[in-house]
Amino acid sequence: MQHQLVLYFRRLAIRILTHSLFSTLVMLTILTNCIFMTLKNVPEMNEYVTFFIDFENVAVLRTFRVLRALKTVAVVPGLKTIVNALIQSFISLRDVSVLSSFILSIFALIGLQLYMGVLRQKCVPTYESFLNNSNISSIKSNMTYAIYLKEIDNEINWYKENDIFLLCENASGSTKCPSDYICWKDRGMNFDNYGWAMPACFRLMTQDY
């Protein structure tokens, strides 16, 4: 009798799982969850739902909710086929990725030998010339030196010649910045260490400069 009862619930569970309405219900639940994730003001009704521990102060755990959208891969057959093909393509590109990483490592080491300690200094506007910029005249009274240091980190404010950032040096006989500009260090990509050299070579390879 107990064995027949187990078989009955097993058949019932399989029938529910394979039914098209169940797949539709799962899909609607996922889409509804995605909609609620985009809301800035969550409905107050969820205050009555508790789960042993209050995770409200652990905000970083909320980022894992995005992974729940991956359930759609198992629900939509076409999407599952695309994801499987994408995974297989990454596996096929394994040897190419290893070879590309090896070549990038060689160029990164060459860059370390040739450009270590340089390529980090760019021409940035002086504090006075930055204040006199017409684009920020409306907030000139609120401009502090800390805000100025933050603004010159933006590549838009660096000096260019022929759409290329001018490399400068404070030593005698080296390239000098034009008037109203100063040579400021620690700006932009560089080859000072292997960690910076690899992404710099990758940007050059993809022509993202």
PDB file of N, CA and C in Angstrom, residues 94-182:
ATOM      1  N   ARG A  94      39.243  27.429 -26.466  1.00  0.00           N
ATOM      2  CA  ARG A  94      40.183  27.288 -25.356  1.00  0.00           C
ATOM      3  C   ARG A  94      41.626  27.420 -25.824  1.00  0.00           C
ATOM      4  N   ASP A  95      41.971  26.698 -26.901  1.00  0.00           N
ATOM      5  CA  ASP A  95      43.354  26.748 -27.388  1.00  0.00           C
ATOM      6  C   ASP A  95      43.706  28.133 -27.917  1.00  0.00           C
ATOM      7  N   VAL A  96      42.735  28.767 -28.590  1.00  0.00           N
ATOM      8  CA  VAL A  96      42.985  30.115 -29.108  1.00  0.00           C
ATOM      9  C   VAL A  96      43.188  31.099 -27.960  1.00  0.00           C
ATOM     10  N   SER A  97      42.415  30.947 -26.889  1.00  0.00           N
ATOM     11  CA  SER A  97      42.555  31.845 -25.739  1.00  0.00           C
ATOM     12  C   SER A  97      43.915  31.680 -25.071  1.00  0.00           C
ATOM     13  N   VAL A  98      44.363  30.429 -24.952  1.00  0.00           N
ATOM     14  CA  VAL A  98      45.683  30.187 -24.351  1.00  0.00           C
ATOM     15  C   VAL A  98      46.776  30.793 -25.214  1.00  0.00           C
ATOM     16  N   LEU A  99      46.676  30.622 -26.538  1.00  0.00           N
ATOM     17  CA  LEU A  99      47.680  31.181 -27.439  1.00  0.00           C
ATOM     18  C   LEU A  99      47.664  32.706 -27.405  1.00  0.00           C
ATOM     19  N   SER A 100      46.475  33.299 -27.391  1.00  0.00           N
ATOM     20  CA  SER A 100      46.376  34.765 -27.331  1.00  0.00           C
ATOM     21  C   SER A 100      46.940  35.301 -26.021  1.00  0.00           C
ATOM     22  N   SER A 101      46.665  34.612 -24.916  1.00  0.00           N
ATOM     23  CA  SER A 101      47.208  35.046 -23.626  1.00  0.00           C
ATOM     24  C   SER A 101      48.728  34.951 -23.615  1.00  0.00           C
ATOM     25  N   PHE A 102      49.260  33.916 -24.241  1.00  0.00           N
ATOM     26  CA  PHE A 102      50.719  33.765 -24.303  1.00  0.00           C
ATOM     27  C   PHE A 102      51.353  34.889 -25.121  1.00  0.00           C
ATOM     28  N   ILE A 103      50.735  35.222 -26.261  1.00  0.00           N
ATOM     29  CA  ILE A 103      51.273  36.304 -27.097  1.00  0.00           C
ATOM     30  C   ILE A 103      51.153  37.642 -26.380  1.00  0.00           C
ATOM     31  N   LEU A 104      50.010  37.878 -25.715  1.00  0.00           N
ATOM     32  CA  LEU A 104      49.854  39.117 -24.951  1.00  0.00           C
ATOM     33  C   LEU A 104      50.874  39.207 -23.828  1.00  0.00           C
ATOM     34  N   SER A 105      51.203  38.068 -23.220  1.00  0.00           N
ATOM     35  CA  SER A 105      52.206  38.072 -22.154  1.00  0.00           C
ATOM     36  C   SER A 105      53.570  38.482 -22.687  1.00  0.00           C
ATOM     37  N   ILE A 106      53.896  38.019 -23.889  1.00  0.00           N
ATOM     38  CA  ILE A 106      55.184  38.397 -24.486  1.00  0.00           C
ATOM     39  C   ILE A 106      55.244  39.902 -24.727  1.00  0.00           C
ATOM     40  N   PHE A 107      54.183  40.455 -25.327  1.00  0.00           N
ATOM     41  CA  PHE A 107      54.173  41.898 -25.581  1.00  0.00           C
ATOM     42  C   PHE A 107      54.109  42.693 -24.278  1.00  0.00           C
ATOM     43  N   ALA A 108      53.456  42.145 -23.260  1.00  0.00           N
ATOM     44  CA  ALA A 108      53.423  42.827 -21.963  1.00  0.00           C
ATOM     45  C   ALA A 108      54.814  42.894 -21.353  1.00  0.00           C
ATOM     46  N   LEU A 109      55.577  41.816 -21.472  1.00  0.00           N
ATOM     47  CA  LEU A 109      56.950  41.818 -20.956  1.00  0.00           C
ATOM     48  C   LEU A 109      57.836  42.774 -21.748  1.00  0.00           C
ATOM     49  N   ILE A 110      57.614  42.842 -23.066  1.00  0.00           N
ATOM     50  CA  ILE A 110      58.368  43.812 -23.879  1.00  0.00           C
ATOM     51  C   ILE A 110      58.022  45.234 -23.459  1.00  0.00           C
ATOM     52  N   GLY A 111      56.728  45.479 -23.219  1.00  0.00           N
ATOM     53  CA  GLY A 111      56.318  46.800 -22.755  1.00  0.00           C
ATOM     54  C   GLY A 111      56.910  47.155 -21.407  1.00  0.00           C
ATOM     55  N   LEU A 112      57.056  46.160 -20.518  1.00  0.00           N
ATOM     56  CA  LEU A 112      57.683  46.410 -19.223  1.00  0.00           C
ATOM     57  C   LEU A 112      59.130  46.850 -19.384  1.00  0.00           C
ATOM     58  N   GLN A 113      59.824  46.226 -20.319  1.00  0.00           N
ATOM     59  CA  GLN A 113      61.229  46.569 -20.521  1.00  0.00           C
ATOM     60  C   GLN A 113      61.402  47.938 -21.181  1.00  0.00           C
ATOM     61  N   LEU A 114      60.481  48.310 -22.050  1.00  0.00           N
ATOM     62  CA  LEU A 114      60.647  49.554 -22.811  1.00  0.00           C
ATOM     63  C   LEU A 114      60.005  50.761 -22.138  1.00  0.00           C
ATOM     64  N   TYR A 115      58.863  50.577 -21.500  1.00  0.00           N
ATOM     65  CA  TYR A 115      58.077  51.722 -21.045  1.00  0.00           C
ATOM     66  C   TYR A 115      57.829  51.747 -19.539  1.00  0.00           C
ATOM     67  N   MET A 116      58.547  50.951 -18.765  1.00  0.00           N
ATOM     68  CA  MET A 116      58.347  50.980 -17.318  1.00  0.00           C
ATOM     69  C   MET A 116      58.776  52.332 -16.752  1.00  0.00           C
ATOM     70  N   GLY A 117      57.893  52.940 -15.986  1.00  0.00           N
ATOM     71  CA  GLY A 117      58.189  54.227 -15.369  1.00  0.00           C
ATOM     72  C   GLY A 117      57.789  55.429 -16.191  1.00  0.00           C
ATOM     73  N   VAL A 118      57.365  55.213 -17.439  1.00  0.00           N
ATOM     74  CA  VAL A 118      56.926  56.323 -18.293  1.00  0.00           C
ATOM     75  C   VAL A 118      55.488  56.044 -18.727  1.00  0.00           C
ATOM     76  N   LEU A 119      54.978  56.905 -19.600  1.00  0.00           N
ATOM     77  CA  LEU A 119      53.614  56.801 -20.140  1.00  0.00           C
ATOM     78  C   LEU A 119      52.536  57.039 -19.088  1.00  0.00           C
ATOM     79  N   ARG A 120      52.927  57.480 -17.892  1.00  0.00           N
ATOM     80  CA  ARG A 120      51.934  57.711 -16.846  1.00  0.00           C
ATOM     81  C   ARG A 120      51.640  59.187 -16.649  1.00  0.00           C
ATOM     82  N   GLN A 121      52.400  60.048 -17.293  1.00  0.00           N
ATOM     83  CA  GLN A 121      52.241  61.476 -17.053  1.00  0.00           C
ATOM     84  C   GLN A 121      51.545  62.126 -18.243  1.00  0.00           C
ATOM     85  N   LYS A 122      50.457  62.816 -17.953  1.00  0.00           N
ATOM     86  CA  LYS A 122      49.661  63.489 -18.969  1.00  0.00           C
ATOM     87  C   LYS A 122      49.554  64.971 -18.626  1.00  0.00           C
ATOM     88  N   CYS A 123      49.231  65.758 -19.629  1.00  0.00           N
ATOM     89  CA  CYS A 123      49.035  67.193 -19.442  1.00  0.00           C
ATOM     90  C   CYS A 123      47.589  67.441 -19.014  1.00  0.00           C
ATOM     91  N   VAL A 124      47.425  67.990 -17.835  1.00  0.00           N
ATOM     92  CA  VAL A 124      46.101  68.296 -17.302  1.00  0.00           C
ATOM     93  C   VAL A 124      46.023  69.795 -17.038  1.00  0.00           C
ATOM     94  N   PRO A 125      44.830  70.376 -17.098  1.00  0.00           N
ATOM     95  CA  PRO A 125      44.708  71.823 -16.853  1.00  0.00           C
ATOM     96  C   PRO A 125      45.067  72.174 -15.417  1.00  0.00           C
ATOM     97  N   THR A 126      45.633  73.344 -15.248  1.00  0.00           N
ATOM     98  CA  THR A 126      45.943  73.819 -13.905  1.00  0.00           C
ATOM     99  C   THR A 126      44.656  74.135 -13.155  1.00  0.00           C
ATOM    100  N   TYR A 127      44.787  74.301 -11.872  1.00  0.00           N
ATOM    101  CA  TYR A 127      43.603  74.576 -11.043  1.00  0.00           C
ATOM    102  C   TYR A 127      42.952  75.892 -11.448  1.00  0.00           C
ATOM    103  N   GLU A 128      43.778  76.908 -11.748  1.00  0.00           N
ATOM    104  CA  GLU A 128      43.239  78.213 -12.128  1.00  0.00           C
ATOM    105  C   GLU A 128      42.553  78.154 -13.485  1.00  0.00           C
ATOM    106  N   SER A 129      43.191  77.499 -14.457  1.00  0.00           N
ATOM    107  CA  SER A 129      42.580  77.415 -15.786  1.00  0.00           C
ATOM    108  C   SER A 129      41.325  76.556 -15.770  1.00  0.00           C
ATOM    109  N   PHE A 130      41.295  75.571 -14.898  1.00  0.00           N
ATOM    110  CA  PHE A 130      40.097  74.740 -14.794  1.00  0.00           C
ATOM    111  C   PHE A 130      38.929  75.533 -14.222  1.00  0.00           C
ATOM    112  N   LEU A 131      39.229  76.434 -13.282  1.00  0.00           N
ATOM    113  CA  LEU A 131      38.171  77.279 -12.724  1.00  0.00           C
ATOM    114  C   LEU A 131      37.642  78.266 -13.751  1.00  0.00           C
ATOM    115  N   ASN A 132      38.502  78.716 -14.645  1.00  0.00           N
ATOM    116  CA  ASN A 132      38.101  79.694 -15.658  1.00  0.00           C
ATOM    117  C   ASN A 132      37.407  79.062 -16.855  1.00  0.00           C
ATOM    118  N   ASN A 133      37.245  77.764 -16.817  1.00  0.00           N
ATOM    119  CA  ASN A 133      36.569  77.076 -17.906  1.00  0.00           C
ATOM    120  C   ASN A 133      35.104  77.509 -17.938  1.00  0.00           C
ATOM    121  N   SER A 134      34.628  77.902 -19.084  1.00  0.00           N
ATOM    122  CA  SER A 134      33.249  78.395 -19.195  1.00  0.00           C
ATOM    123  C   SER A 134      32.225  77.311 -18.926  1.00  0.00           C
ATOM    124  N   ASN A 135      32.616  76.042 -19.098  1.00  0.00           N
ATOM    125  CA  ASN A 135      31.658  74.957 -18.905  1.00  0.00           C
ATOM    126  C   ASN A 135      31.296  74.754 -17.443  1.00  0.00           C
ATOM    127  N   ILE A 136      32.126  75.210 -16.541  1.00  0.00           N
ATOM    128  CA  ILE A 136      31.846  75.001 -15.123  1.00  0.00           C
ATOM    129  C   ILE A 136      31.720  76.325 -14.387  1.00  0.00           C
ATOM    130  N   SER A 137      31.497  77.411 -15.106  1.00  0.00           N
ATOM    131  CA  SER A 137      31.409  78.714 -14.456  1.00  0.00           C
ATOM    132  C   SER A 137      30.246  78.789 -13.477  1.00  0.00           C
ATOM    133  N   SER A 138      29.195  78.023 -13.735  1.00  0.00           N
ATOM    134  CA  SER A 138      28.034  78.069 -12.852  1.00  0.00           C
ATOM    135  C   SER A 138      28.303  77.423 -11.501  1.00  0.00           C
ATOM    136  N   ILE A 139      29.278  76.515 -11.430  1.00  0.00           N
ATOM    137  CA  ILE A 139      29.577  75.851 -10.159  1.00  0.00           C
ATOM    138  C   ILE A 139      30.956  76.242  -9.652  1.00  0.00           C
ATOM    139  N   LYS A 140      31.461  77.363 -10.139  1.00  0.00           N
ATOM    140  CA  LYS A 140      32.810  77.787  -9.774  1.00  0.00           C
ATOM    141  C   LYS A 140      32.921  78.024  -8.277  1.00  0.00           C
ATOM    142  N   SER A 141      31.864  78.560  -7.678  1.00  0.00           N
ATOM    143  CA  SER A 141      31.929  78.867  -6.253  1.00  0.00           C
ATOM    144  C   SER A 141      32.013  77.609  -5.398  1.00  0.00           C
ATOM    145  N   ASN A 142      31.507  76.488  -5.915  1.00  0.00           N
ATOM    146  CA  ASN A 142      31.526  75.241  -5.155  1.00  0.00           C
ATOM    147  C   ASN A 142      32.721  74.353  -5.499  1.00  0.00           C
ATOM    148  N   MET A 143      33.572  74.809  -6.411  1.00  0.00           N
ATOM    149  CA  MET A 143      34.698  74.003  -6.837  1.00  0.00           C
ATOM    150  C   MET A 143      35.790  74.007  -5.773  1.00  0.00           C
ATOM    151  N   THR A 144      36.149  72.829  -5.295  1.00  0.00           N
ATOM    152  CA  THR A 144      37.232  72.681  -4.331  1.00  0.00           C
ATOM    153  C   THR A 144      38.385  71.941  -4.993  1.00  0.00           C
ATOM    154  N   TYR A 145      39.517  71.926  -4.309  1.00  0.00           N
ATOM    155  CA  TYR A 145      40.684  71.249  -4.875  1.00  0.00           C
ATOM    156  C   TYR A 145      40.455  69.739  -4.960  1.00  0.00           C
ATOM    157  N   ALA A 146      39.679  69.197  -4.029  1.00  0.00           N
ATOM    158  CA  ALA A 146      39.375  67.766  -4.081  1.00  0.00           C
ATOM    159  C   ALA A 146      38.532  67.431  -5.310  1.00  0.00           C
ATOM    160  N   ILE A 147      37.568  68.304  -5.621  1.00  0.00           N
ATOM    161  CA  ILE A 147      36.761  68.094  -6.826  1.00  0.00           C
ATOM    162  C   ILE A 147      37.621  68.243  -8.068  1.00  0.00           C
ATOM    163  N   TYR A 148      38.555  69.186  -8.028  1.00  0.00           N
ATOM    164  CA  TYR A 148      39.465  69.380  -9.159  1.00  0.00           C
ATOM    165  C   TYR A 148      40.298  68.122  -9.402  1.00  0.00           C
ATOM    166  N   LEU A 149      40.828  67.520  -8.342  1.00  0.00           N
ATOM    167  CA  LEU A 149      41.615  66.297  -8.490  1.00  0.00           C
ATOM    168  C   LEU A 149      40.772  65.162  -9.056  1.00  0.00           C
ATOM    169  N   LYS A 150      39.493  65.141  -8.703  1.00  0.00           N
ATOM    170  CA  LYS A 150      38.612  64.115  -9.234  1.00  0.00           C
ATOM    171  C   LYS A 150      38.305  64.357 -10.706  1.00  0.00           C
ATOM    172  N   GLU A 151      38.161  65.623 -11.089  1.00  0.00           N
ATOM    173  CA  GLU A 151      37.816  65.948 -12.473  1.00  0.00           C
ATOM    174  C   GLU A 151      38.970  65.673 -13.428  1.00  0.00           C
ATOM    175  N   ILE A 152      40.199  65.890 -12.992  1.00  0.00           N
ATOM    176  CA  ILE A 152      41.326  65.687 -13.911  1.00  0.00           C
ATOM    177  C   ILE A 152      41.623  64.213 -14.115  1.00  0.00           C
ATOM    178  N   ASP A 153      40.953  63.332 -13.386  1.00  0.00           N
ATOM    179  CA  ASP A 153      41.066  61.905 -13.666  1.00  0.00           C
ATOM    180  C   ASP A 153      40.296  61.520 -14.920  1.00  0.00           C
ATOM    181  N   ASN A 154      39.414  62.407 -15.359  1.00  0.00           N
ATOM    182  CA  ASN A 154      38.620  62.155 -16.555  1.00  0.00           C
ATOM    183  C   ASN A 154      39.455  62.452 -17.794  1.00  0.00           C
ATOM    184  N   GLU A 155      39.472  61.522 -18.745  1.00  0.00           N
ATOM    185  CA  GLU A 155      40.275  61.685 -19.956  1.00  0.00           C
ATOM    186  C   GLU A 155      39.835  62.877 -20.793  1.00  0.00           C
ATOM    187  N   ILE A 156      38.604  63.330 -20.603  1.00  0.00           N
ATOM    188  CA  ILE A 156      38.110  64.469 -21.384  1.00  0.00           C
ATOM    189  C   ILE A 156      38.940  65.717 -21.107  1.00  0.00           C
ATOM    190  N   ASN A 157      39.460  65.829 -19.899  1.00  0.00           N
ATOM    191  CA  ASN A 157      40.204  67.025 -19.507  1.00  0.00           C
ATOM    192  C   ASN A 157      41.697  66.936 -19.801  1.00  0.00           C
ATOM    193  N   TRP A 158      42.173  65.860 -20.387  1.00  0.00           N
ATOM    194  CA  TRP A 158      43.589  65.742 -20.713  1.00  0.00           C
ATOM    195  C   TRP A 158      43.881  66.420 -22.050  1.00  0.00           C
ATOM    196  N   TYR A 159      45.083  66.915 -22.185  1.00  0.00           N
ATOM    197  CA  TYR A 159      45.475  67.632 -23.396  1.00  0.00           C
ATOM    198  C   TYR A 159      45.803  66.632 -24.502  1.00  0.00           C
ATOM    199  N   LYS A 160      45.330  66.960 -25.711  1.00  0.00           N
ATOM    200  CA  LYS A 160      45.559  66.102 -26.871  1.00  0.00           C
ATOM    201  C   LYS A 160      46.214  66.899 -27.988  1.00  0.00           C
ATOM    202  N   GLU A 161      47.000  66.192 -28.770  1.00  0.00           N
ATOM    203  CA  GLU A 161      47.548  66.721 -30.021  1.00  0.00           C
ATOM    204  C   GLU A 161      47.264  65.705 -31.112  1.00  0.00           C
ATOM    205  N   ASN A 162      46.472  66.113 -32.097  1.00  0.00           N
ATOM    206  CA  ASN A 162      46.056  65.219 -33.178  1.00  0.00           C
ATOM    207  C   ASN A 162      45.326  63.988 -32.626  1.00  0.00           C
ATOM    208  N   ASP A 163      44.431  64.244 -31.666  1.00  0.00           N
ATOM    209  CA  ASP A 163      43.613  63.197 -31.043  1.00  0.00           C
ATOM    210  C   ASP A 163      44.441  62.155 -30.296  1.00  0.00           C
ATOM    211  N   ILE A 164      45.640  62.514 -29.884  1.00  0.00           N
ATOM    212  CA  ILE A 164      46.514  61.622 -29.119  1.00  0.00           C
ATOM    213  C   ILE A 164      46.934  62.349 -27.851  1.00  0.00           C
ATOM    214  N   PHE A 165      46.840  61.679 -26.725  1.00  0.00           N
ATOM    215  CA  PHE A 165      47.241  62.291 -25.463  1.00  0.00           C
ATOM    216  C   PHE A 165      48.740  62.580 -25.476  1.00  0.00           C
ATOM    217  N   LEU A 166      49.087  63.796 -25.110  1.00  0.00           N
ATOM    218  CA  LEU A 166      50.488  64.212 -25.102  1.00  0.00           C
ATOM    219  C   LEU A 166      51.171  63.673 -23.852  1.00  0.00           C
ATOM    220  N   LEU A 167      52.262  62.937 -24.060  1.00  0.00           N
ATOM    221  CA  LEU A 167      53.063  62.437 -22.948  1.00  0.00           C
ATOM    222  C   LEU A 167      54.084  63.492 -22.573  1.00  0.00           C
ATOM    223  N   CYS A 168      54.220  63.745 -21.291  1.00  0.00           N
ATOM    224  CA  CYS A 168      55.086  64.825 -20.836  1.00  0.00           C
ATOM    225  C   CYS A 168      56.044  64.315 -19.771  1.00  0.00           C
ATOM    226  N   GLU A 169      56.966  65.184 -19.405  1.00  0.00           N
ATOM    227  CA  GLU A 169      57.956  64.876 -18.383  1.00  0.00           C
ATOM    228  C   GLU A 169      58.441  66.184 -17.796  1.00  0.00           C
ATOM    229  N   ASN A 170      58.692  66.188 -16.501  1.00  0.00           N
ATOM    230  CA  ASN A 170      59.150  67.400 -15.834  1.00  0.00           C
ATOM    231  C   ASN A 170      60.657  67.594 -15.921  1.00  0.00           C
ATOM    232  N   ALA A 171      61.375  66.586 -16.407  1.00  0.00           N
ATOM    233  CA  ALA A 171      62.828  66.711 -16.516  1.00  0.00           C
ATOM    234  C   ALA A 171      63.196  67.647 -17.657  1.00  0.00           C
ATOM    235  N   SER A 172      64.393  68.172 -17.600  1.00  0.00           N
ATOM    236  CA  SER A 172      64.860  69.096 -18.639  1.00  0.00           C
ATOM    237  C   SER A 172      65.084  68.350 -19.946  1.00  0.00           C
ATOM    238  N   GLY A 173      64.760  69.017 -21.059  1.00  0.00           N
ATOM    239  CA  GLY A 173      64.947  68.420 -22.367  1.00  0.00           C
ATOM    240  C   GLY A 173      63.826  67.503 -22.801  1.00  0.00           C
ATOM    241  N   SER A 174      62.802  67.312 -21.997  1.00  0.00           N
ATOM    242  CA  SER A 174      61.689  66.431 -22.338  1.00  0.00           C
ATOM    243  C   SER A 174      60.501  67.257 -22.823  1.00  0.00           C
ATOM    244  N   THR A 175      59.453  66.564 -23.241  1.00  0.00           N
ATOM    245  CA  THR A 175      58.259  67.231 -23.752  1.00  0.00           C
ATOM    246  C   THR A 175      57.563  68.001 -22.635  1.00  0.00           C
ATOM    247  N   LYS A 176      57.246  69.250 -22.916  1.00  0.00           N
ATOM    248  CA  LYS A 176      56.592  70.108 -21.936  1.00  0.00           C
ATOM    249  C   LYS A 176      55.139  70.326 -22.325  1.00  0.00           C
ATOM    250  N   CYS A 177      54.346  70.606 -21.332  1.00  0.00           N
ATOM    251  CA  CYS A 177      52.930  70.890 -21.572  1.00  0.00           C
ATOM    252  C   CYS A 177      52.755  72.340 -22.009  1.00  0.00           C
ATOM    253  N   PRO A 178      51.708  72.636 -22.775  1.00  0.00           N
ATOM    254  CA  PRO A 178      51.441  74.029 -23.167  1.00  0.00           C
ATOM    255  C   PRO A 178      51.039  74.872 -21.965  1.00  0.00           C
ATOM    256  N   SER A 179      50.859  76.124 -22.207  1.00  0.00           N
ATOM    257  CA  SER A 179      50.460  77.033 -21.128  1.00  0.00           C
ATOM    258  C   SER A 179      49.090  76.638 -20.576  1.00  0.00           C
ATOM    259  N   ASP A 180      48.868  76.933 -19.313  1.00  0.00           N
ATOM    260  CA  ASP A 180      47.644  76.586 -18.585  1.00  0.00           C
ATOM    261  C   ASP A 180      47.498  75.089 -18.368  1.00  0.00           C
ATOM    262  N   TYR A 181      48.554  74.327 -18.621  1.00  0.00           N
ATOM    263  CA  TYR A 181      48.545  72.891 -18.357  1.00  0.00           C
ATOM    264  C   TYR A 181      49.781  72.528 -17.546  1.00  0.00           C
ATOM    265  N   ILE A 182      49.649  71.493 -16.744  1.00  0.00           N
ATOM    266  CA  ILE A 182      50.777  70.991 -15.970  1.00  0.00           C
ATOM    267  C   ILE A 182      50.931  69.499 -16.232  1.00  0.00           C
TER     268      ILE A 182
END
